[in-house]
PDB file of C-alpha atoms in Angstrom:
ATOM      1  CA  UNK A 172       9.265  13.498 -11.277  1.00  0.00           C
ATOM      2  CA  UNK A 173       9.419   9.850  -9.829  1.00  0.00           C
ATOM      3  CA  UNK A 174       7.068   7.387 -11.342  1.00  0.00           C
ATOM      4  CA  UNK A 175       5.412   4.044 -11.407  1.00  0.00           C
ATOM      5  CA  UNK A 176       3.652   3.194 -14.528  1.00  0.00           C
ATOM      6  CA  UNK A 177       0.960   0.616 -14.814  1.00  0.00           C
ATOM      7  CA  UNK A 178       0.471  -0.219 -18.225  1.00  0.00           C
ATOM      8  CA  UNK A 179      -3.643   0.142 -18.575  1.00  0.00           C
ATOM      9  CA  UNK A 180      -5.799   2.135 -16.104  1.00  0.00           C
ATOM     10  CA  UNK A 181      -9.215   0.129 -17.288  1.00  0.00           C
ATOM     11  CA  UNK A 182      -8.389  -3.764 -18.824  1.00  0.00           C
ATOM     12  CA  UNK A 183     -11.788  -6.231 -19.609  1.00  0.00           C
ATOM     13  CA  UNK A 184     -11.147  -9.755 -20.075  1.00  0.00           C
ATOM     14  CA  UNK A 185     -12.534 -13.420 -20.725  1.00  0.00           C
ATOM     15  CA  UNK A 186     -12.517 -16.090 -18.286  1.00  0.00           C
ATOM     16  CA  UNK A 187      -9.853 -18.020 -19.277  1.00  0.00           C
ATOM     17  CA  UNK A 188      -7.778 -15.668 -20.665  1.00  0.00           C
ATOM     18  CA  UNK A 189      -4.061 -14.666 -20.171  1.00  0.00           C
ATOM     19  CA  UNK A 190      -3.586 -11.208 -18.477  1.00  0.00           C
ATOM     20  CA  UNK A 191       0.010  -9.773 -18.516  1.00  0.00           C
ATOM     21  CA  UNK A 192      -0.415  -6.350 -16.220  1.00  0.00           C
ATOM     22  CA  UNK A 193       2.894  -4.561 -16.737  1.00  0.00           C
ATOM     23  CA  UNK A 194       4.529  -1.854 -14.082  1.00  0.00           C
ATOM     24  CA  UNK A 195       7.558   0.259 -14.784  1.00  0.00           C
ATOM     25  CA  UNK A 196       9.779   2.124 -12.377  1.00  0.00           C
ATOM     26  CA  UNK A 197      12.257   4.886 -13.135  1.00  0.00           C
ATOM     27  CA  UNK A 198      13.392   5.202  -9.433  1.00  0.00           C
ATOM     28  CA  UNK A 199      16.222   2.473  -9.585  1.00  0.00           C
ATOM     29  CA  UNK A 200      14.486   0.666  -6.790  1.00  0.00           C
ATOM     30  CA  UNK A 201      14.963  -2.885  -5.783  1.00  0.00           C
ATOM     31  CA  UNK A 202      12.034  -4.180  -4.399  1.00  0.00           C
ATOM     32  CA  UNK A 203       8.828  -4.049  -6.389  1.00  0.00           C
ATOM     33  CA  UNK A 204       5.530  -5.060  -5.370  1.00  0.00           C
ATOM     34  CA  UNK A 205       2.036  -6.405  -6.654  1.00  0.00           C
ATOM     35  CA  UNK A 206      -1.180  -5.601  -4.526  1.00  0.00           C
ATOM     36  CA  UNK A 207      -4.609  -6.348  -5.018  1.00  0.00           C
ATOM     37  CA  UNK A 208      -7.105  -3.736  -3.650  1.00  0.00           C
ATOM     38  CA  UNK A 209     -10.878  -5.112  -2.719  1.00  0.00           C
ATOM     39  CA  UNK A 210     -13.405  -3.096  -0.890  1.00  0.00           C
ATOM     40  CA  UNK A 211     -13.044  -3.703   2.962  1.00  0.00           C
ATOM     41  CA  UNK A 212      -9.759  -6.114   2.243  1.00  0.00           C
ATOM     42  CA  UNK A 213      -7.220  -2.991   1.969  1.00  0.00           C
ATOM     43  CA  UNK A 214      -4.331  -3.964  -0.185  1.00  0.00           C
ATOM     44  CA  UNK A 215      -3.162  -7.964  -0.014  1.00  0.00           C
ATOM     45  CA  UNK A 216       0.323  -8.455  -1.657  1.00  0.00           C
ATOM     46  CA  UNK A 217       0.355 -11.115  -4.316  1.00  0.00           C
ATOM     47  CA  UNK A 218       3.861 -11.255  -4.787  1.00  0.00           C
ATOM     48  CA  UNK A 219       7.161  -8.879  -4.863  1.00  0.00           C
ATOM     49  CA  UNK A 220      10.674  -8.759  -6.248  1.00  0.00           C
ATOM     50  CA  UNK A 221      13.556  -7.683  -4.512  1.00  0.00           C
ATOM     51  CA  UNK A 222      16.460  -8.087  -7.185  1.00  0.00           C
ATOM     52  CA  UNK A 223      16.030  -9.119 -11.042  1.00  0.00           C
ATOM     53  CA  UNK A 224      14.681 -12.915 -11.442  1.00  0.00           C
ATOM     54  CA  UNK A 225      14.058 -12.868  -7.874  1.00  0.00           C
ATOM     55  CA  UNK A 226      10.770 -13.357  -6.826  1.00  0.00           C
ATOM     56  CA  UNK A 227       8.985 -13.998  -2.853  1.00  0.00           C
ATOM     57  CA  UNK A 228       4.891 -15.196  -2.866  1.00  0.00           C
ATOM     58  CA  UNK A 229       2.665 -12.493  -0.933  1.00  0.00           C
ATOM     59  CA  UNK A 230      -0.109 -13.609   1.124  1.00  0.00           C
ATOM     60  CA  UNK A 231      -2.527 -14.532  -2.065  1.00  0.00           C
ATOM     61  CA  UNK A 232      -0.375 -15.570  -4.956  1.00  0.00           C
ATOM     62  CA  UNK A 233      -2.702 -18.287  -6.210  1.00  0.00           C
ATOM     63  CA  UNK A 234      -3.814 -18.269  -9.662  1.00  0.00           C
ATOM     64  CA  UNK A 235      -0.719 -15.384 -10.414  1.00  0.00           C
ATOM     65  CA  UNK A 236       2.774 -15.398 -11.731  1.00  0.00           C
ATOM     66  CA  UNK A 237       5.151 -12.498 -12.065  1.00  0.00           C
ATOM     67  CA  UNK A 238       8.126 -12.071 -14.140  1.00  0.00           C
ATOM     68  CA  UNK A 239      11.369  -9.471 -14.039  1.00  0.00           C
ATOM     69  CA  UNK A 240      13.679  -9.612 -16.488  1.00  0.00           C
ATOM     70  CA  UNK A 241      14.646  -6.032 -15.901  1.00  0.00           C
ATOM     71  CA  UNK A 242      15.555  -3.971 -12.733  1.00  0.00           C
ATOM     72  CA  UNK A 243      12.671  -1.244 -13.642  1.00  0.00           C
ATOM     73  CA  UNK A 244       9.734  -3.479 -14.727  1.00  0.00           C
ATOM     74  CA  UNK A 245       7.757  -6.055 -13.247  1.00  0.00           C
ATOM     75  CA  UNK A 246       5.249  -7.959 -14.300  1.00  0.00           C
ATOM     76  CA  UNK A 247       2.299  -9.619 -12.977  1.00  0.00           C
ATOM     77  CA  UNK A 248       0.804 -12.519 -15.404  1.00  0.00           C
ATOM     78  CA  UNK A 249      -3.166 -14.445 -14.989  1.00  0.00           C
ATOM     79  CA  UNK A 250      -2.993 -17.536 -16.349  1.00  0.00           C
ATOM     80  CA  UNK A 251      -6.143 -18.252 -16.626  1.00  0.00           C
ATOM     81  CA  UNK A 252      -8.058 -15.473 -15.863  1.00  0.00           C
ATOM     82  CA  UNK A 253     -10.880 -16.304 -13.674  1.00  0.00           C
ATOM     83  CA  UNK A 254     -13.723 -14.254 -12.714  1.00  0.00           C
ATOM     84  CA  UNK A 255     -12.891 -13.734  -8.969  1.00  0.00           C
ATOM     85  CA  UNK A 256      -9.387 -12.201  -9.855  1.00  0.00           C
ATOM     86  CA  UNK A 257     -11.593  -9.298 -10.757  1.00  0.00           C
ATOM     87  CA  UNK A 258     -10.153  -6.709  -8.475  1.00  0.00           C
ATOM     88  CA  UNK A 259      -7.607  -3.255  -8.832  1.00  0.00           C
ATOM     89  CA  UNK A 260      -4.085  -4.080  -9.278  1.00  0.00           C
ATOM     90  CA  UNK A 261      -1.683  -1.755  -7.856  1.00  0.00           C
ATOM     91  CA  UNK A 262       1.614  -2.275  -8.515  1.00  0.00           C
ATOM     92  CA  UNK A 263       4.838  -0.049  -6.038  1.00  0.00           C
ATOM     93  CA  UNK A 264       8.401   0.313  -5.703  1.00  0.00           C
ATOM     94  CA  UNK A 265      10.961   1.055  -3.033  1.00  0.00           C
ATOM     95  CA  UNK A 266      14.416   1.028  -1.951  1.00  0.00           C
ATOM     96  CA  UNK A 267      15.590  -2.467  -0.142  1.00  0.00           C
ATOM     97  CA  UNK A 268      16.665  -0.567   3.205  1.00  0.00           C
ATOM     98  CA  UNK A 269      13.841  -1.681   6.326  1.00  0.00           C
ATOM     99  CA  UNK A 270      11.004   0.577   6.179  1.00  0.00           C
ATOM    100  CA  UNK A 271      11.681   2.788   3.014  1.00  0.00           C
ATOM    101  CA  UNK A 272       8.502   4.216   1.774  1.00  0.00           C
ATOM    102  CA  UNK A 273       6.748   2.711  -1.338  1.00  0.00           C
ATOM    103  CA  UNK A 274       5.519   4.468  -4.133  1.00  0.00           C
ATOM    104  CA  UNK A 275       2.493   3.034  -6.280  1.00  0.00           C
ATOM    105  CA  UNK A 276       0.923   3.352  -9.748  1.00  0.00           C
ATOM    106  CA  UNK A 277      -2.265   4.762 -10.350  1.00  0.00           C
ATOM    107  CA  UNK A 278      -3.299   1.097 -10.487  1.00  0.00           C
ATOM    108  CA  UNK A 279      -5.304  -1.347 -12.744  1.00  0.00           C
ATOM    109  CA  UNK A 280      -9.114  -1.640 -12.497  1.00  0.00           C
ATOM    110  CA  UNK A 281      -9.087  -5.717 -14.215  1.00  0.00           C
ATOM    111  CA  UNK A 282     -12.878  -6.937 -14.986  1.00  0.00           C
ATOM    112  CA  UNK A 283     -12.786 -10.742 -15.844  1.00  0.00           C
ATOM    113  CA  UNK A 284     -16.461 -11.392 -17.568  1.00  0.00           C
TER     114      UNK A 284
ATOM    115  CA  UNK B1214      -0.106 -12.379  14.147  1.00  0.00           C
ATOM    116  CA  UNK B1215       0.726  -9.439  12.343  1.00  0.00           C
ATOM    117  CA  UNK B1216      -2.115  -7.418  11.979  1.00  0.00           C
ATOM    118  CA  UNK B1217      -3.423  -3.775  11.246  1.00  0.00           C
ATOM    119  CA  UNK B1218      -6.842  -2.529  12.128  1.00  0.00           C
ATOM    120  CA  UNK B1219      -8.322   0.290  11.163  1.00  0.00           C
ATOM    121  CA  UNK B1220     -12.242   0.224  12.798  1.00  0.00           C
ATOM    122  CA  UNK B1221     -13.392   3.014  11.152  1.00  0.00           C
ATOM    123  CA  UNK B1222     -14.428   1.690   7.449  1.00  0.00           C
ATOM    124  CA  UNK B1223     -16.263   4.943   6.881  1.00  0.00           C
ATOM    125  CA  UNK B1224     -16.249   8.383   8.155  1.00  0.00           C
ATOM    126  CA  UNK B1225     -18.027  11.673   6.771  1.00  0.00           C
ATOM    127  CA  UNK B1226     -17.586  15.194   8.411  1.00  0.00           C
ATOM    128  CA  UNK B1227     -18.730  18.791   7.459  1.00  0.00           C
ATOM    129  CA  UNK B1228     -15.574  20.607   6.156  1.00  0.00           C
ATOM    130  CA  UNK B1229     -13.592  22.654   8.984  1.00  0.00           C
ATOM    131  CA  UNK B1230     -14.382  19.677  11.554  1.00  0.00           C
ATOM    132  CA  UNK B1231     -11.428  18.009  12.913  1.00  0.00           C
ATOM    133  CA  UNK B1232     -11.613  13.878  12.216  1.00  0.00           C
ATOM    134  CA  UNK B1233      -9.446  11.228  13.976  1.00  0.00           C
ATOM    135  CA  UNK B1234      -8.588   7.790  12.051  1.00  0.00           C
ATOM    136  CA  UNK B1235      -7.667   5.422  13.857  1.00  0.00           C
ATOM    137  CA  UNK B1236      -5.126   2.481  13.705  1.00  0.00           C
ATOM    138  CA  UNK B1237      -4.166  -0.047  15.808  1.00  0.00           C
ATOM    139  CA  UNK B1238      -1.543  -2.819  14.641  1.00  0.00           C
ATOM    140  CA  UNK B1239      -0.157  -6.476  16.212  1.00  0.00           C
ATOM    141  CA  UNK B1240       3.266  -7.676  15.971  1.00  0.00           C
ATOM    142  CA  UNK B1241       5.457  -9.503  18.523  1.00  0.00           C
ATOM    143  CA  UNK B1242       8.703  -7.839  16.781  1.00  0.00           C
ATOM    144  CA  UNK B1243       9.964  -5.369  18.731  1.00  0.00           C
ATOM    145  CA  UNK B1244      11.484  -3.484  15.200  1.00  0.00           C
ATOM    146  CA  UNK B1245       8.812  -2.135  12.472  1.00  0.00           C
ATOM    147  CA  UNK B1246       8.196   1.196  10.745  1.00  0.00           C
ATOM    148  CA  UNK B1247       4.483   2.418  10.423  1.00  0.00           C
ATOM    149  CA  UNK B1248       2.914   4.399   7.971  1.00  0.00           C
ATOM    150  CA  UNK B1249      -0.311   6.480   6.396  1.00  0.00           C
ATOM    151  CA  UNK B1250      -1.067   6.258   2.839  1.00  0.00           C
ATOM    152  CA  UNK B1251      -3.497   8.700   1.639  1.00  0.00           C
ATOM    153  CA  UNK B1252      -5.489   7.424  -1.689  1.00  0.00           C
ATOM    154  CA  UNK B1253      -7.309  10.502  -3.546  1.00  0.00           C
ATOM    155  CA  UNK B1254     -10.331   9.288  -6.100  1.00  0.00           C
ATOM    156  CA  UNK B1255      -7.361   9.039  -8.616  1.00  0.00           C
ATOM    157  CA  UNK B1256      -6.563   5.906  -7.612  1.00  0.00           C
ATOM    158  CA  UNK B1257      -2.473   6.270  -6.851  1.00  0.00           C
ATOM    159  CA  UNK B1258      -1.864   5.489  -2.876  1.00  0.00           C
ATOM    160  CA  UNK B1259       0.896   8.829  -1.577  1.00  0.00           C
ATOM    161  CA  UNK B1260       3.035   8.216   1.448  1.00  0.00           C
ATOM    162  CA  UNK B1261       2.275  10.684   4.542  1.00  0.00           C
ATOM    163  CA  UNK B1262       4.262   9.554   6.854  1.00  0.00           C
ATOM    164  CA  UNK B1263       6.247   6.997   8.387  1.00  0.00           C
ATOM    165  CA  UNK B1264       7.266   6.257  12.057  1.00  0.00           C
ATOM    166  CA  UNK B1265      10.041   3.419  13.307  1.00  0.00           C
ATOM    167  CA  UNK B1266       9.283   1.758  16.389  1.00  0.00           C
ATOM    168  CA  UNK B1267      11.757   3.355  18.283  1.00  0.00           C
ATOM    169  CA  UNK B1268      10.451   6.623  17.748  1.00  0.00           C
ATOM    170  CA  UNK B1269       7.540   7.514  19.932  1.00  0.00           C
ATOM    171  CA  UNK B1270       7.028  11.212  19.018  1.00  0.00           C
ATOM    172  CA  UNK B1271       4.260  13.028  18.050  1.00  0.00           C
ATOM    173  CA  UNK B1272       4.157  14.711  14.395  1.00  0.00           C
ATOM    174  CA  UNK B1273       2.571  17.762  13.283  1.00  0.00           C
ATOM    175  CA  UNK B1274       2.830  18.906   9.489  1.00  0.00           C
ATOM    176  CA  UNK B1275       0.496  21.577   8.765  1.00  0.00           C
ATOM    177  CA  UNK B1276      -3.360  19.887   9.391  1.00  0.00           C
ATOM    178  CA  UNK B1277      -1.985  16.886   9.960  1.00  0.00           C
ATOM    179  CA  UNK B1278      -1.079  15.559  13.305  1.00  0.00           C
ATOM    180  CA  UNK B1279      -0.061  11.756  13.915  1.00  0.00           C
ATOM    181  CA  UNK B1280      -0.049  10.103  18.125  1.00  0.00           C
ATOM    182  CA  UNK B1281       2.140   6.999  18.382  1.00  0.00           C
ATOM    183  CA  UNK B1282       1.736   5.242  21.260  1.00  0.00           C
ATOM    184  CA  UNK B1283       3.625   1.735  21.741  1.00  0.00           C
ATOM    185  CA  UNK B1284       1.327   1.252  25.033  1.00  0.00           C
ATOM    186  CA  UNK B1285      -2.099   0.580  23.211  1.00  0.00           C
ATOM    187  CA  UNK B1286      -0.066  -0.251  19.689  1.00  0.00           C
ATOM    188  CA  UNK B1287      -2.181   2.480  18.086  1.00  0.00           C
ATOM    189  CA  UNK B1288      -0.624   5.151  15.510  1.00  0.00           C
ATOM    190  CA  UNK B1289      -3.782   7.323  15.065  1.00  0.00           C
ATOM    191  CA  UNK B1290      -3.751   9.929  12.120  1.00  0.00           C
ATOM    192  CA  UNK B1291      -6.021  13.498  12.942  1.00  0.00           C
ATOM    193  CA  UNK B1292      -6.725  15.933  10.546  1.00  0.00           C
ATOM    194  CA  UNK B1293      -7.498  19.760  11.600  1.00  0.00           C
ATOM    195  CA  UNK B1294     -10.093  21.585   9.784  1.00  0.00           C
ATOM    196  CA  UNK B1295     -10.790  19.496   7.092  1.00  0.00           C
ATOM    197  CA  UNK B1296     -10.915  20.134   3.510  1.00  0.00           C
ATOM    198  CA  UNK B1297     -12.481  19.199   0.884  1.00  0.00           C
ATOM    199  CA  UNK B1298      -9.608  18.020  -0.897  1.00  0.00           C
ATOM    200  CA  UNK B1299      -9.072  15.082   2.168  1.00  0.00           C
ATOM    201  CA  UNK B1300     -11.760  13.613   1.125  1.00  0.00           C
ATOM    202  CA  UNK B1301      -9.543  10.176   0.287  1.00  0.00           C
ATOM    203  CA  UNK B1302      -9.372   6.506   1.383  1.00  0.00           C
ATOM    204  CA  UNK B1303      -6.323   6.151   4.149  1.00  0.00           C
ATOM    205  CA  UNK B1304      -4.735   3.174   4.307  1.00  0.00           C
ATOM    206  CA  UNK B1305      -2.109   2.006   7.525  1.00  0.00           C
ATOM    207  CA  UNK B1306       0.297   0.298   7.227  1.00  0.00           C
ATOM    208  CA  UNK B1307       2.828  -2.313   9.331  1.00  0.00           C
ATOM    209  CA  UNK B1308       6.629  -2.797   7.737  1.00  0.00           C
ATOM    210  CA  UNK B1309       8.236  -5.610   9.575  1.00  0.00           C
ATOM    211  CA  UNK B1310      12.162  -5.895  10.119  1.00  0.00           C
ATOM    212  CA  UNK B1311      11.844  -9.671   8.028  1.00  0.00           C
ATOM    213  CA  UNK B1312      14.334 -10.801   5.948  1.00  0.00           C
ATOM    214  CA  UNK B1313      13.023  -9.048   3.162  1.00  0.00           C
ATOM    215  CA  UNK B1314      10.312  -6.945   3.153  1.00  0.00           C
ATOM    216  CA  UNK B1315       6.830  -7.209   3.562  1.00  0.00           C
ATOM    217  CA  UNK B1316       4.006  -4.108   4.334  1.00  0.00           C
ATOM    218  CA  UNK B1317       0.897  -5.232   5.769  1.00  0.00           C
ATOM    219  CA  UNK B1318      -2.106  -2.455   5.054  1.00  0.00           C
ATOM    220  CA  UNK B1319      -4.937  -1.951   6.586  1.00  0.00           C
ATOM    221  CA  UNK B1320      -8.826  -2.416   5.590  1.00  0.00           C
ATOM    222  CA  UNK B1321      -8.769   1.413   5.168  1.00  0.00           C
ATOM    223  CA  UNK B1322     -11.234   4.450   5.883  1.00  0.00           C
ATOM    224  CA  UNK B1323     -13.020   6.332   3.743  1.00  0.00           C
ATOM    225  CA  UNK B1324     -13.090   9.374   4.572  1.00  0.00           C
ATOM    226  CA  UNK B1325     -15.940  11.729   3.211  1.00  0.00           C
ATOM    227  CA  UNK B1326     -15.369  15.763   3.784  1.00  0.00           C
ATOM    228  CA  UNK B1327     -18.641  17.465   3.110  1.00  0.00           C
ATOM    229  CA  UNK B1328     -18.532  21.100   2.070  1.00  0.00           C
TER     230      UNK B1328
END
């Protein structure tokens, strides 16, 4: 069965903090993806990878970095957490060909207190 | 612009009813794919469908019925004698032919299917 793993469902943290969310893919896919999910927003893309060390800003990439070392796993780092980066994470994966279908994690409820 | 609406931010129907969600998207390109996500309680967003530009078709599968119509750039998703277990947040979604690419989702509509 095809997966995308987030590393924590549930993650609290202090302002200030540095959050490394972690997603894994067994698909083989190029392109992976970071979203952030608010009520009424839908998903906003913070940024995505298309091939390993490459990396493209989303629409809101402010305040985020992201990091792949490794075709399957990408991460998403908060350098400084701050309290309005509480949100879901969901991180997906798909092929590179136009229009192939994504496939998310379950997705990362992040509380920054 | 690039753009997907979805007007409907909530929706809740006694099970068996049919219920129409409704999308309507903006983008000058004359290439894109669209799509439905469905997102159950559990949190992980499944792929329902997906439709390329080119393709105006209608598409039935089971309960589910999608209309496509380039005229009014709407790509509206109806379910047929709802369940219980559609009870889900359904996101649209915009792929555009870019250089790389990029999805653009929707606000989303909860829908709420009351037994």
């Amino acid at each position: 069965d095809v997966k995308v793993t987030q590393s924590s469902r549930y993650l609290v943290k202090r302002t200030g903090e540095k959050v490394f969310l972690e997603c894994v893919q067994d698909m083989d896919h190029e392109n992976m993806f970071w979203y952030r999910q608010d009520p009424g927003l839908g998903l906003r893309l913070i940024y995505f990878s298309y091939d390993v060390k490459m990396k493209e800003k989303g629409d809101i990439p402010e305040g985020y970095s992201v990091s792949r070392e490794k075709k399957e796993r990408f991460s998403l780092i908060l350098e400084s957490a701050s309290t309005n980066q509480t949100s879901m994470y969901l991180c997906a994966s798909s092929f590179r060909d136009r229009g192939e279908k994504l496939f998310f994690g379950s997705g990362t409820q992040l509380s920054v207190l | 612009a690039q753009k997907v609406t979805q007007a409907q931010t909530e929706i809740s129907v006694v099970e068996k009813e049919d219920v129409t969600l409704d999308c309507v998207y903006e983008t000058r390109d004359t290439t894109y794919y669209l799509f439905w996500y469905k997102q159950p309680p559990s949190g992980e967003l499944v792929f329902l469908i997906r439709r390329n530009s080119f393709d105006e078709q209608n598409e039935i599968s089971g309960r589910y019925s999608w209309n496509f119509q380039k005229s009014t750039s709407s790509f509206n998703f109806t379910i047929t004698a709802s369940q219980v277990v559609d009870s889900a947040v359904y996101f649209c979604a915009l792929d555009l032919k870019t250089s790389y690419d990029k999805v653009i989702f929707g606000p989303g509509t909860s829908l709420s299917v009351i037994p």
